Coordinates of C-alpha atoms (C1' of nucleotides) in Angstrom, one line a residue:
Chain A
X653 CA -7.2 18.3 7.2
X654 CA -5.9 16.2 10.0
X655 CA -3.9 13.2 9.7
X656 CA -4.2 10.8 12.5
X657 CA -2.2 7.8 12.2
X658 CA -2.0 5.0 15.0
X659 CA 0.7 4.9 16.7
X660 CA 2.0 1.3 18.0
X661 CA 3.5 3.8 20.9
X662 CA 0.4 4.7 22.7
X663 CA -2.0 2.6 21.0
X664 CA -4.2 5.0 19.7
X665 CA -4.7 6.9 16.6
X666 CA -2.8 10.2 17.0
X667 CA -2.7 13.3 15.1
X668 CA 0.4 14.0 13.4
X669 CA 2.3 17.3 15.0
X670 CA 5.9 17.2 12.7
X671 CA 8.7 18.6 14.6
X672 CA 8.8 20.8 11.6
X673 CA 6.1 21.1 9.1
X674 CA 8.5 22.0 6.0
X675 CA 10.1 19.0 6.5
X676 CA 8.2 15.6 7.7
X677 CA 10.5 13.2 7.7
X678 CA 9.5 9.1 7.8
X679 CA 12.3 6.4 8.2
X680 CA 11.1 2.9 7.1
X681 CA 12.8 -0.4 7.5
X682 CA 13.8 -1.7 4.0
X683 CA 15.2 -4.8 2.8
X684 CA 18.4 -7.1 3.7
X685 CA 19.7 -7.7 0.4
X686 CA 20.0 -11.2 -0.3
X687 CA 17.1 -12.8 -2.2
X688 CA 14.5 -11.6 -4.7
X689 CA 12.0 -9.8 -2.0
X690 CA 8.7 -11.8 -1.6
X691 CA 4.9 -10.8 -1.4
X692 CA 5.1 -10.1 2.1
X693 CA 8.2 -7.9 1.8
X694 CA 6.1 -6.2 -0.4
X695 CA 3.7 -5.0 1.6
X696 CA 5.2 -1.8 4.0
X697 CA 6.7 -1.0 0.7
X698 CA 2.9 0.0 -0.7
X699 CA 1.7 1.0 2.7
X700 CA 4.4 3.9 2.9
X701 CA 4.8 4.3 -0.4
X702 CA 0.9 5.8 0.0
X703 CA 1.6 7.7 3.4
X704 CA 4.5 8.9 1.4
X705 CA 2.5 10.0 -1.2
X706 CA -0.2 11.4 1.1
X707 CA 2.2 13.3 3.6
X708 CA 3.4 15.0 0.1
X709 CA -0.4 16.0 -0.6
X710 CA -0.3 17.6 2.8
X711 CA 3.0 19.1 3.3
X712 CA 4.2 19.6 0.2
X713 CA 6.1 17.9 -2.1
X714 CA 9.4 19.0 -1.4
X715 CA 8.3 18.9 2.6
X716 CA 9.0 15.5 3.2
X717 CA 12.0 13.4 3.8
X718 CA 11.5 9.4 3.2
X719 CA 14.5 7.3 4.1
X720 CA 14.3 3.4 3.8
X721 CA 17.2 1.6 4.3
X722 CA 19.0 -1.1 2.6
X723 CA 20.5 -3.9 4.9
X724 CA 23.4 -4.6 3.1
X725 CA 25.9 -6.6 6.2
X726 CA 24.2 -9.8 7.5
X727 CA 24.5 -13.0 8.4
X728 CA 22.3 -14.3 5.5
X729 CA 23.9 -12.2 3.0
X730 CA 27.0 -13.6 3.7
X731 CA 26.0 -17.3 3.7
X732 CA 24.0 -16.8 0.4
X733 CA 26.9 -15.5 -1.2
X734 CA 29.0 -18.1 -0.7
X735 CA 26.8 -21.0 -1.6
X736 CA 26.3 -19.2 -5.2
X737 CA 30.4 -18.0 -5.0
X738 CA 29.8 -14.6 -6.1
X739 CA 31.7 -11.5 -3.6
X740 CA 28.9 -9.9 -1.1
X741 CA 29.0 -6.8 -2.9
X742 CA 28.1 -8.5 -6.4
X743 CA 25.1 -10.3 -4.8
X744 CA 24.1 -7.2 -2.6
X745 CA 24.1 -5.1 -5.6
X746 CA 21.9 -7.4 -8.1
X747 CA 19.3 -8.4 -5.1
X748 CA 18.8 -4.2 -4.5
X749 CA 18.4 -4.2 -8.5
X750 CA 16.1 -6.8 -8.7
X751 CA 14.0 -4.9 -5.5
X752 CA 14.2 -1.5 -7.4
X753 CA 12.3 -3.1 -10.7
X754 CA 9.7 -4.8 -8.5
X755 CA 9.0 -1.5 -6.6
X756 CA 8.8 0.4 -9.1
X757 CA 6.7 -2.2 -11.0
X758 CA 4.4 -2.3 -8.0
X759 CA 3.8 1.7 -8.6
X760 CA 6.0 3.1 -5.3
X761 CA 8.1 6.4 -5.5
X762 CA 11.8 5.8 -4.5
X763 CA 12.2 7.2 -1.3
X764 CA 14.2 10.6 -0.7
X765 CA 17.4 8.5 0.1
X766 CA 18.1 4.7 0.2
X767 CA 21.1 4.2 2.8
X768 CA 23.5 1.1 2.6
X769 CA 24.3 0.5 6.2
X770 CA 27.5 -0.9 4.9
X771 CA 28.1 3.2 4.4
X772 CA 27.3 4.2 7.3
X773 CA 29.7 1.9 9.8
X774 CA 31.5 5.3 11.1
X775 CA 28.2 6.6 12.7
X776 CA 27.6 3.2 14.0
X777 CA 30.8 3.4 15.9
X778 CA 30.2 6.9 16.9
X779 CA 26.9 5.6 18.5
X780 CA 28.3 2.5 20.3
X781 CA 31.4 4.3 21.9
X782 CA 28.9 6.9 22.9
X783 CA 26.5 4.6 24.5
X784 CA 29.7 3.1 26.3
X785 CA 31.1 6.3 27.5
X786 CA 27.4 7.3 28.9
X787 CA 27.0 3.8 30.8
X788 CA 24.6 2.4 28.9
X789 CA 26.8 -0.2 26.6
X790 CA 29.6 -2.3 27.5
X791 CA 32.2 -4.5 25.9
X792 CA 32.8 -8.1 26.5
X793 CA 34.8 -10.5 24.4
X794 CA 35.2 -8.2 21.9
X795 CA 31.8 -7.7 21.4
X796 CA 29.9 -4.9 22.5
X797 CA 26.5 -4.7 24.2
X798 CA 23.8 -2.9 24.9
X799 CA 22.9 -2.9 28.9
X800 CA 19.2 -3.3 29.0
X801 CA 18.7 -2.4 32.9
X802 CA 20.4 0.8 31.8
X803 CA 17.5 2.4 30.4
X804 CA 14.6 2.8 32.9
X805 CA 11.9 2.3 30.4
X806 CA 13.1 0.0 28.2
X807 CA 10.0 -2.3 26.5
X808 CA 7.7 0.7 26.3
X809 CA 7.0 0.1 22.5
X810 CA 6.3 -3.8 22.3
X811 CA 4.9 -3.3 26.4
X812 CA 6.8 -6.0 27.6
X813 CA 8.1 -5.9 31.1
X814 CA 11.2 -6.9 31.6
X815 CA 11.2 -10.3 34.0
X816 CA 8.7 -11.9 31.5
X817 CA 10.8 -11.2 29.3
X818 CA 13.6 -13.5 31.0
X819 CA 11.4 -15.7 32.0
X820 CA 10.1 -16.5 28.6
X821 CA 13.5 -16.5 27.0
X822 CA 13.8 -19.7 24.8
X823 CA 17.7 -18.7 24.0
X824 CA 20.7 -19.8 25.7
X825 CA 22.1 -16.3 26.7
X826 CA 26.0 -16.2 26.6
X827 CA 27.9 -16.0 29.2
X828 CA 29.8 -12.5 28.9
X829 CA 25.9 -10.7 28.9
X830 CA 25.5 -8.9 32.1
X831 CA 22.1 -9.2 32.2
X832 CA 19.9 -11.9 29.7
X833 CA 18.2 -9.3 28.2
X834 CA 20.9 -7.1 26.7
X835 CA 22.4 -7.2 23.1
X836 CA 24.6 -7.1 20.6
X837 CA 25.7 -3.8 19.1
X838 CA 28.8 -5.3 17.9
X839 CA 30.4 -8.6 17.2
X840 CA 33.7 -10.1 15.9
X841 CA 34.0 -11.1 12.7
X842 CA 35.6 -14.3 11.9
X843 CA 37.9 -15.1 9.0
X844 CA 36.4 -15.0 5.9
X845 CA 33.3 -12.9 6.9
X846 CA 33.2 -8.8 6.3
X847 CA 34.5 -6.9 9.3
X848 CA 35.4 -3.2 10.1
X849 CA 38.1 -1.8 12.6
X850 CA 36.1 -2.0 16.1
X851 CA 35.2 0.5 18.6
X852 CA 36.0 1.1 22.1
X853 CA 39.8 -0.3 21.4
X854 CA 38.9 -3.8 20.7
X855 CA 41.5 -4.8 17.8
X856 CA 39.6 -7.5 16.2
X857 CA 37.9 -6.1 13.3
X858 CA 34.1 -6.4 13.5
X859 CA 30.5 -5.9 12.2
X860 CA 27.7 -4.3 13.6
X861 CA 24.7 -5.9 15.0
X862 CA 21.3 -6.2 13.9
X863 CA 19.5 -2.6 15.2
X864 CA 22.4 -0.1 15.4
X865 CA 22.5 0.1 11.3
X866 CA 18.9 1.5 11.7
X867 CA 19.6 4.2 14.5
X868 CA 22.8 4.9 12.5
X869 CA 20.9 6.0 9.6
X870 CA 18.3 7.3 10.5
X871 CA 20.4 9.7 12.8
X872 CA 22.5 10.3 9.8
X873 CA 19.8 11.3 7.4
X874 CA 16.6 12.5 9.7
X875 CA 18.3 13.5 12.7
X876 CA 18.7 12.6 16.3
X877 CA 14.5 12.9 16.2
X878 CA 11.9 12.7 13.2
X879 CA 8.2 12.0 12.8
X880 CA 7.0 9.1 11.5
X881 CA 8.9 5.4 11.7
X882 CA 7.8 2.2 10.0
X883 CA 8.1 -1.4 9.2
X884 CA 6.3 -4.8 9.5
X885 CA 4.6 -5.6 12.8
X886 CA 7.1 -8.7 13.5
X887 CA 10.2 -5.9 13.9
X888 CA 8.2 -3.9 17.1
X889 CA 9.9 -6.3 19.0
X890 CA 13.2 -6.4 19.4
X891 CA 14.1 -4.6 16.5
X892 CA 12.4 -1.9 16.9
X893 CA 12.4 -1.4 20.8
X894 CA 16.1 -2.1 20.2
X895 CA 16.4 1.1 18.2
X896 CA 14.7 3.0 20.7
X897 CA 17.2 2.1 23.5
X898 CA 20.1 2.8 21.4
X899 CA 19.0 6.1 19.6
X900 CA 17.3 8.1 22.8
X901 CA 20.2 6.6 25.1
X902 CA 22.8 7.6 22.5
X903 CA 21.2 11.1 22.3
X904 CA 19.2 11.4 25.7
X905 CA 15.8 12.0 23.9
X906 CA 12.9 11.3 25.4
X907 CA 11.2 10.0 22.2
X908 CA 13.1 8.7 19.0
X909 CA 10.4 8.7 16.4
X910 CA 6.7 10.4 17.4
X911 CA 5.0 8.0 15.6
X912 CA 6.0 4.2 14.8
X913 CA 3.5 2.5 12.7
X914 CA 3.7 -0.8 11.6
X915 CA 1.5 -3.1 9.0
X916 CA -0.1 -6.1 9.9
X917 CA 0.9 -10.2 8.4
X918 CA 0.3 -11.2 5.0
X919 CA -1.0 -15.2 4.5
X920 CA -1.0 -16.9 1.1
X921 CA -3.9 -18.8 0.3
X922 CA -5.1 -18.7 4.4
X923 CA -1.9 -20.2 5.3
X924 CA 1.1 -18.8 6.3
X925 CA 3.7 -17.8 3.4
X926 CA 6.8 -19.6 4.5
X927 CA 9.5 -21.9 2.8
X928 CA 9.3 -25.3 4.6
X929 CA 5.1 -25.2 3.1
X930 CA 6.0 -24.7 0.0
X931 CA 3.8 -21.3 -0.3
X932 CA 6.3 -18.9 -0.9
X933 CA 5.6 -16.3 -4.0
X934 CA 8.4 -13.3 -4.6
X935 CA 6.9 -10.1 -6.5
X936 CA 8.9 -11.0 -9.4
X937 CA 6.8 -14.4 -9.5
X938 CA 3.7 -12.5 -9.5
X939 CA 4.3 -10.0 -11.5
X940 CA 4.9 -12.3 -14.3
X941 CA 1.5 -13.3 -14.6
X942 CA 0.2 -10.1 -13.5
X943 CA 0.3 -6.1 -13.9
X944 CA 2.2 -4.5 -10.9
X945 CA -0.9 -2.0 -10.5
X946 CA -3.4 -4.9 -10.1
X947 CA -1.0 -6.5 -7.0
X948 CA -0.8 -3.1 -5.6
X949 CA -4.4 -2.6 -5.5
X950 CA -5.0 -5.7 -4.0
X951 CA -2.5 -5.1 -1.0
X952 CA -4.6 -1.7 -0.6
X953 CA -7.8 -3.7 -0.2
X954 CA -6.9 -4.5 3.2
X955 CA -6.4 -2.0 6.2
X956 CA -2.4 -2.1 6.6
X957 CA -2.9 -3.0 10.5
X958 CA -5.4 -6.1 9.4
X959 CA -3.4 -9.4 8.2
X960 CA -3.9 -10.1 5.2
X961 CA -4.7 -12.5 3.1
X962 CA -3.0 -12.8 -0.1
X963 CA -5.4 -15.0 -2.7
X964 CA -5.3 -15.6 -6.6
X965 CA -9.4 -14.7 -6.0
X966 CA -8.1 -10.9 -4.6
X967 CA -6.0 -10.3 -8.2
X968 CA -8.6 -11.0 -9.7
X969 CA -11.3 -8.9 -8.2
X970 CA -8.5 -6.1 -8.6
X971 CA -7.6 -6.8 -11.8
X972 CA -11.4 -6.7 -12.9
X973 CA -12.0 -3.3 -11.1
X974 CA -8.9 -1.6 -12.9
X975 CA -10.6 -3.0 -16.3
X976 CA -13.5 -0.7 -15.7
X977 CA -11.8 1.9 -14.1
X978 CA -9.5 2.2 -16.8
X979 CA -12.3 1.9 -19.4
X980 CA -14.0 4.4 -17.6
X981 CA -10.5 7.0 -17.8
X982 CA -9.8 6.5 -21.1
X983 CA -6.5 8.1 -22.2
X984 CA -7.3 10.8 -19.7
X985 CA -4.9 13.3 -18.1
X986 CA -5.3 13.2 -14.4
X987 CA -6.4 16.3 -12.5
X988 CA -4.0 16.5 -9.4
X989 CA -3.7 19.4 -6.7
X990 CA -5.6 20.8 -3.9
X991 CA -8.4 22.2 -6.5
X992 CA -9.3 18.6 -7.5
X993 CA -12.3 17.8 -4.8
X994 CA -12.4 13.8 -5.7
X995 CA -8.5 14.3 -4.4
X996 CA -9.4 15.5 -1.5
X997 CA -12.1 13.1 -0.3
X998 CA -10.0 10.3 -1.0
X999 CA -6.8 12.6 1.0
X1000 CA -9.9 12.8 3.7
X1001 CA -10.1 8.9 3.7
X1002 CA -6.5 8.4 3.8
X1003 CA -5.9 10.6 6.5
X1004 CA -7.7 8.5 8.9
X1005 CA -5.1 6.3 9.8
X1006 CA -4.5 5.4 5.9
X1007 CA -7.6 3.7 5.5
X1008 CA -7.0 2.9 2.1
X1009 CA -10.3 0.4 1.7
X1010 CA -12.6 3.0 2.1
X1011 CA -10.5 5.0 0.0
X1012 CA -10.8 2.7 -2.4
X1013 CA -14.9 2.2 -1.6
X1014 CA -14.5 5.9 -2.7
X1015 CA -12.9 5.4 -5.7
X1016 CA -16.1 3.0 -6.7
X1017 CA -18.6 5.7 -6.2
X1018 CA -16.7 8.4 -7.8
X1019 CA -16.0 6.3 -10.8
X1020 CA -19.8 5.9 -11.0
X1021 CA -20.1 9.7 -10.8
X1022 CA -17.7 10.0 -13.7
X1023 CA -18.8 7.4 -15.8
X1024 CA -22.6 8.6 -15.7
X1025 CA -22.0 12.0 -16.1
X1026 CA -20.5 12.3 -19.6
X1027 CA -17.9 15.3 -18.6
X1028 CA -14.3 15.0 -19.1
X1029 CA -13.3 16.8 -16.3
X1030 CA -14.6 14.7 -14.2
X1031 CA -12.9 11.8 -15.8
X1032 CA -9.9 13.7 -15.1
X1033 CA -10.8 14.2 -11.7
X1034 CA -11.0 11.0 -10.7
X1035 CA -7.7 10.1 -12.2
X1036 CA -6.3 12.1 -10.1
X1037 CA -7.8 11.1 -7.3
X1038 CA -6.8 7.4 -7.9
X1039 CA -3.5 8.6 -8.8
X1040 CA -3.1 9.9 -4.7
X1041 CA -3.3 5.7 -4.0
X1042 CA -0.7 5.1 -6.8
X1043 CA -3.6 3.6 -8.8
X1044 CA -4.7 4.7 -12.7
X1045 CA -1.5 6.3 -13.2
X1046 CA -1.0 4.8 -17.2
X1047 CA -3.7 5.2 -19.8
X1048 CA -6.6 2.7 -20.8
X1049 CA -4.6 2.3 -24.2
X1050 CA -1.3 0.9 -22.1
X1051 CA -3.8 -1.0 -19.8
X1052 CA -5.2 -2.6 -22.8
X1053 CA -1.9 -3.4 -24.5
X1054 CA -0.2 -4.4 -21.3
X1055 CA -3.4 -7.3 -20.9
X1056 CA -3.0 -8.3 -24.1
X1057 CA 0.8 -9.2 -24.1
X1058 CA -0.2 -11.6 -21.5
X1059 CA -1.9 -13.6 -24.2
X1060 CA -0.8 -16.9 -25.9
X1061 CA -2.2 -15.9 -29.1
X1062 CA -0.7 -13.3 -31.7
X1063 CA -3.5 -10.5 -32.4
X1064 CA -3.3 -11.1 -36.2
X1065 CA -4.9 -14.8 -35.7
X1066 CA -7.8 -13.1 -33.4
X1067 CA -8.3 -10.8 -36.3
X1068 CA -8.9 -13.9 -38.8
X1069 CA -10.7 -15.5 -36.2
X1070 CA -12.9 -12.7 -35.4
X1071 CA -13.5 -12.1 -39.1
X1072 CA -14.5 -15.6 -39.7
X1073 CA -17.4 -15.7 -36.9
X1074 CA -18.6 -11.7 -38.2
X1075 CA -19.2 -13.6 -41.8
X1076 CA -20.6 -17.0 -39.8
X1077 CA -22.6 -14.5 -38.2
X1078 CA -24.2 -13.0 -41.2
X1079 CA -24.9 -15.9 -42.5
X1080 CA -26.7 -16.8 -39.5
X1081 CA -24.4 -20.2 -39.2
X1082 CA -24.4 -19.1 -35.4
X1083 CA -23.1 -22.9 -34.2
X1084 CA -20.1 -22.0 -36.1
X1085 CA -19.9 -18.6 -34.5
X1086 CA -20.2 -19.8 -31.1
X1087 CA -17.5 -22.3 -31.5
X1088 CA -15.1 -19.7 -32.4
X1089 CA -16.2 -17.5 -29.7
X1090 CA -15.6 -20.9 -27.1
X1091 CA -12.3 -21.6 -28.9
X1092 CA -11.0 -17.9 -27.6
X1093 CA -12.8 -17.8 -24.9
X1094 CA -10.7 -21.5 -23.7
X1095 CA -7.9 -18.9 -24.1
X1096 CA -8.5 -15.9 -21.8
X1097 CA -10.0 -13.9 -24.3
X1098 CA -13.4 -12.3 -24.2
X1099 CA -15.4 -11.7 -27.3
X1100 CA -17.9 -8.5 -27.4
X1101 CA -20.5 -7.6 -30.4
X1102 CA -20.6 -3.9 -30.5
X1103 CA -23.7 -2.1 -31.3
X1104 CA -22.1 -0.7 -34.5
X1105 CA -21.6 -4.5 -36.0
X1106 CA -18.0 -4.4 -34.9
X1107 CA -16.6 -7.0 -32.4
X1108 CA -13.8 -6.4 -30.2
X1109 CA -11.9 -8.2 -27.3
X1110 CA -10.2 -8.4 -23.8
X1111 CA -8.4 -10.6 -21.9
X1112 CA -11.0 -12.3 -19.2
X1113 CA -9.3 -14.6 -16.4
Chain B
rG1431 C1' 3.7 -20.5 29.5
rG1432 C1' 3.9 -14.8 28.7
rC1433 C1' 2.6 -10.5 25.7
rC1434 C1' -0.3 -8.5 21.5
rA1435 C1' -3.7 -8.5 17.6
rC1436 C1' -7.9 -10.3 15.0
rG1437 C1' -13.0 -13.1 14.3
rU1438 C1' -18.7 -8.8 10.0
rG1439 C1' -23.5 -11.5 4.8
rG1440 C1' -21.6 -17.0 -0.4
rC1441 C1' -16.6 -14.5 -0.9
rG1442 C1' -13.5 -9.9 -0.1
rG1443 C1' -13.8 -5.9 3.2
rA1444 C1' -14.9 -0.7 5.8
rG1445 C1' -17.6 1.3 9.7
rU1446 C1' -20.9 2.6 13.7
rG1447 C1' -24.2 2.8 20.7
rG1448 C1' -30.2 3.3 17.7
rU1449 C1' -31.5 4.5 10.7
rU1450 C1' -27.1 -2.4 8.4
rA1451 C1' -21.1 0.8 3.7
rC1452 C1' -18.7 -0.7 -0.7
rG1453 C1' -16.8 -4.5 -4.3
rC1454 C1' -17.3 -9.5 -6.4
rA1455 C1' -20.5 -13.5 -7.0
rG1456 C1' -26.1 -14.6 -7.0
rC1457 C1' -31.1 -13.5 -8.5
rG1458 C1' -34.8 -10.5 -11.7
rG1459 C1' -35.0 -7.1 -15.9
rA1460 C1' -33.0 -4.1 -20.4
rC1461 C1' -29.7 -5.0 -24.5
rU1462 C1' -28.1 -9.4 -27.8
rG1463 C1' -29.3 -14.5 -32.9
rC1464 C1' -27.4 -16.4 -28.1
rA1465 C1' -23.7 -14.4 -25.1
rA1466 C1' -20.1 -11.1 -23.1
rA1467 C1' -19.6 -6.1 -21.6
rU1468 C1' -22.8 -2.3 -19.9
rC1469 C1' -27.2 -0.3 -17.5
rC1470 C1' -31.5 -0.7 -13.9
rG1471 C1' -33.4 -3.4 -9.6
rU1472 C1' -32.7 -6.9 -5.5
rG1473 C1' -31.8 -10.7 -0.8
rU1474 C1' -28.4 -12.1 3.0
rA1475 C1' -24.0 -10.3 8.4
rC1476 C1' -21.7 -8.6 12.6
rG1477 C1' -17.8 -16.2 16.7
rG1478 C1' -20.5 -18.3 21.7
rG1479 C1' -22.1 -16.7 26.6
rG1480 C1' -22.7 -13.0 30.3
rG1481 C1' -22.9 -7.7 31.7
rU1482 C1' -23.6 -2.1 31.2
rU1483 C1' -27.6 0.6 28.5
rC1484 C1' -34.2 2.6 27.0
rG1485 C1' -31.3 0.2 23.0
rA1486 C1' -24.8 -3.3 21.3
rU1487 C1' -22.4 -5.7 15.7
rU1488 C1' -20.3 -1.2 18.1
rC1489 C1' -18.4 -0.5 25.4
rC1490 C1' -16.9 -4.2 29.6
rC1491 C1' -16.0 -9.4 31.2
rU1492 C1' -15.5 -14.4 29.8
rC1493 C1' -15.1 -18.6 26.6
rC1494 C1' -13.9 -20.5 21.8
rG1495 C1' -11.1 -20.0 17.3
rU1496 C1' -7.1 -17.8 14.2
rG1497 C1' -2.5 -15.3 13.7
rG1498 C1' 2.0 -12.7 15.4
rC1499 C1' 6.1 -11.8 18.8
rC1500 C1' 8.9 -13.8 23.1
rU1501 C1' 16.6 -11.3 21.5
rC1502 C1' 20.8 -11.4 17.3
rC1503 C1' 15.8 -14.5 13.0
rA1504 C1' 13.8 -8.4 9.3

RNA sequence: GGCCACGUGGCGGAGUGGUUACGCAGCGGACUGCAAAUCCGUGUACGGGGGUUCGAUUCCCUCCGUGGCCUCCA
């Protein structure tokens, strides 16, 4: 099976050649710790947490490294703290808590290793005094910067020539840049803000800029040169074409990642999710009204490269497919492996560019198989095969309970209630019976009349 | 202003140079006291205009619309 993947590089799907097949190794941008993470944030986090899961299909599980970073020094970070007078590492350490839980509730694997750049300040340094001794940094009031004209083929990621670049510039540049387009690698810290002894003999202590954390640690964990590098499509440019520069100039590579793929917008309600509109939802939000599989299946109902667009209509279309798929599993074990074939036609799906809709189109018609054909194995097969997307991984009895805890009303007064139609019912007083049955249904919950004279019930939304 | 994406049926959303996925909703039927759930069946699409082609939703151009980025702001 081949994996292509589309590379923001060269524009086209590619297929995926590791440097070394026994160990594929994928650095993603993670978050800056400051602030419960929000929907959008959310997003590369389920994207690679499924290429993660599918390079692991292909390579092997223990033939894959996956490093996402935590952005632990910034600006934000800083201010944030402050305003709620806790120390930076206090806040830093409760925000990557809090982003843990919601991960994990969204149904992603931690990555391999987590790096705090805040760890990782000595291989910054390393990098910047090595870019100044090679030509292609400089310092200038005690800050040092990256020198753009250095570097021939700078913009070759976000395809940006360079005098447009100027020329669109809506910045004031400062006045110790040598050219407009270069940037910080290193800046002074002022009083009362974190800094670290500086490079290149400047005695002011400092703190690195925005992109050298990532080249730090991905150096530091993957090597000078890895595979597979991702993040949201707003960080191609200039984070990410910032990395570049520093990274192949630092090590005189001719590529820094092979691949660098990045995942389209997301847009709440059609609009975009921002502050000042008032349309801003964090995971934690979310997943208090909702299970963290149904918001994960809804982020995979969209290609990652399409924008997206993030509606209370979408949960509910996924949280009405996991109610059958789950009904349709049971309490099934899932079949995983190689030898499972539903596995591999969804791998088959996935491994075109991670097209995780029609994976998921998949997942309708072998649910149908499995439900129609009264075979366990097959039930277990296409657990397992919903299990490579991070999906069906709990039982129908944890589904079940897990919906149910999301209702107002205790279970013991839906057992009197339900009682009282069932004898309504026999006595054919079926206006009495049908009120009850509105009463619940005015509270989320679905009544059914089994075959067997039994009546049981769901939560509906 | 520059650069880059995207525009598919009522809604969501894949894909393809020629036989029009899939899900939800709708409609018809089975089941039911009536429903719900389930099962069976079923209609509807490819932003506008040019071009290439025997043939375009799919390729090219253009227009319109939407969104993103344009340097220290994940």
């Amino acid at each position: 099976m081949e994996l292509r993947l589309y590379n923001t590089l060269t524009r086209a799907k590619d297929p995926l050649r590791p440097f070394d097949p026994h160990n594929v190794r994928m650095y993603v941008c993670g978050p800056t710790v400051y602030d419960h993470a929000h929907i959008g944030n959310a997003r590369p986090v389920i994207v690679f947490d499924v290429l993660y899961r599918l390079l692991r299909r292909l390579y092997g599980t223990g033939h894959v490294t996956y490093v996402r970073n935590i952005t632990d020094v910034d600006d934000k970070i800083n201010a944030r703290a402050a305003e709620r007078g806790i120390s930076i590492r206090d806040l830093t350490e409760e925000t990557y808590r809090w982003f843990r839980e919601d991960t994990a509730a969204l149904g992603c694997l931690r990555p391999d290793v987590e790096p705090r750049a805040t760890e990782h300040i000595a291989e910054m340094r390393t990098l910047i005094e090595s870019l100044v001794a090679s030509g292609h940094a400089y310092v200038a009031e005690e800050h040092v910067l990256f020198h753009v004209p250095s570097m021939p083929d700078y913009g070759a990621l976000s395809r940006r020539p360079l005098d447009e670049m100027v020329a669109g510039a809506r910045v004031d540049v400062a006045p110790y840049k040598r050219d407009p387009t270069d940037f910080v690698l290193w800046k002074p810290s002022p009083d009362g803000v974190p800094g670290w002894p500086s490079p290149c003999g400047i005695a002011t202590p400092g703190r690195p800029g925005w992109h050298i954390e990532c080249s730090a640690m991905s150096w530091r964990h993957l090597g000078e040169t890895f595979d597979i590098h991702g993040g949201g499509i707003d960080l191609v440019f200039p984070h990410h074409e910032n990395e570049i520069a520093q990274s192949r100039c630092a090590f005189q590579t001719g590529v820094m990642a092979q691949v660098w793929m990045h995942n389209g917008f997301l847009m709440l309600e059609g609009e975009k999710m921002s502050k000042s509109l008032g349309n801003f939802v964090t995971i934690r939000e979310l997943l208090d009204e909702w299970p963290g599989e149904v918001l994960r299946l809804a982020m995979l109902s969209t290609h990652y490269r399409q924008p997206i667009n993030w509606t209370r209509q979408g949960l509910g279309f996924a949280a009405k497919t996991l109610d059958k798929w789950y009904r349709i599993v049971g309490d099934a074990e899932a079949e995983t492996g190689p030898d499972n074939p539903f596995e591999s036609e969804i791998a088959e799906r996935l491994a075109d560019d991670l097209n995780a809709p029609s994976a998921i189109t998949h997942l309708h018609h072998l649910a149908e198989v499995a439900e129609q054909e009264d075979d366990p194995a097959l039930r277990r097969r296409f657990k397992g095969a919903a299990n490579l997307l991070g999906l069906l991984d709990g039982t129908d009895s944890a589904w079940r309970t897990s919906q149910k805890a999301a209702v107002a009303l205790d279970e013991a007064s839906i057992a009197a209630l339900i009682a009282e139609r069932l004898a309504a019912r026999k006595a054919r007083d079926f206006k009495r019976a049908d009120q009850i049955r509105e009463e619940l249904a005015s509270k989320g919950i679905a009544l059914m009349d089994n075959k067997d004279g039994t009546t049981s019930w769901e939560v509906s939304r």
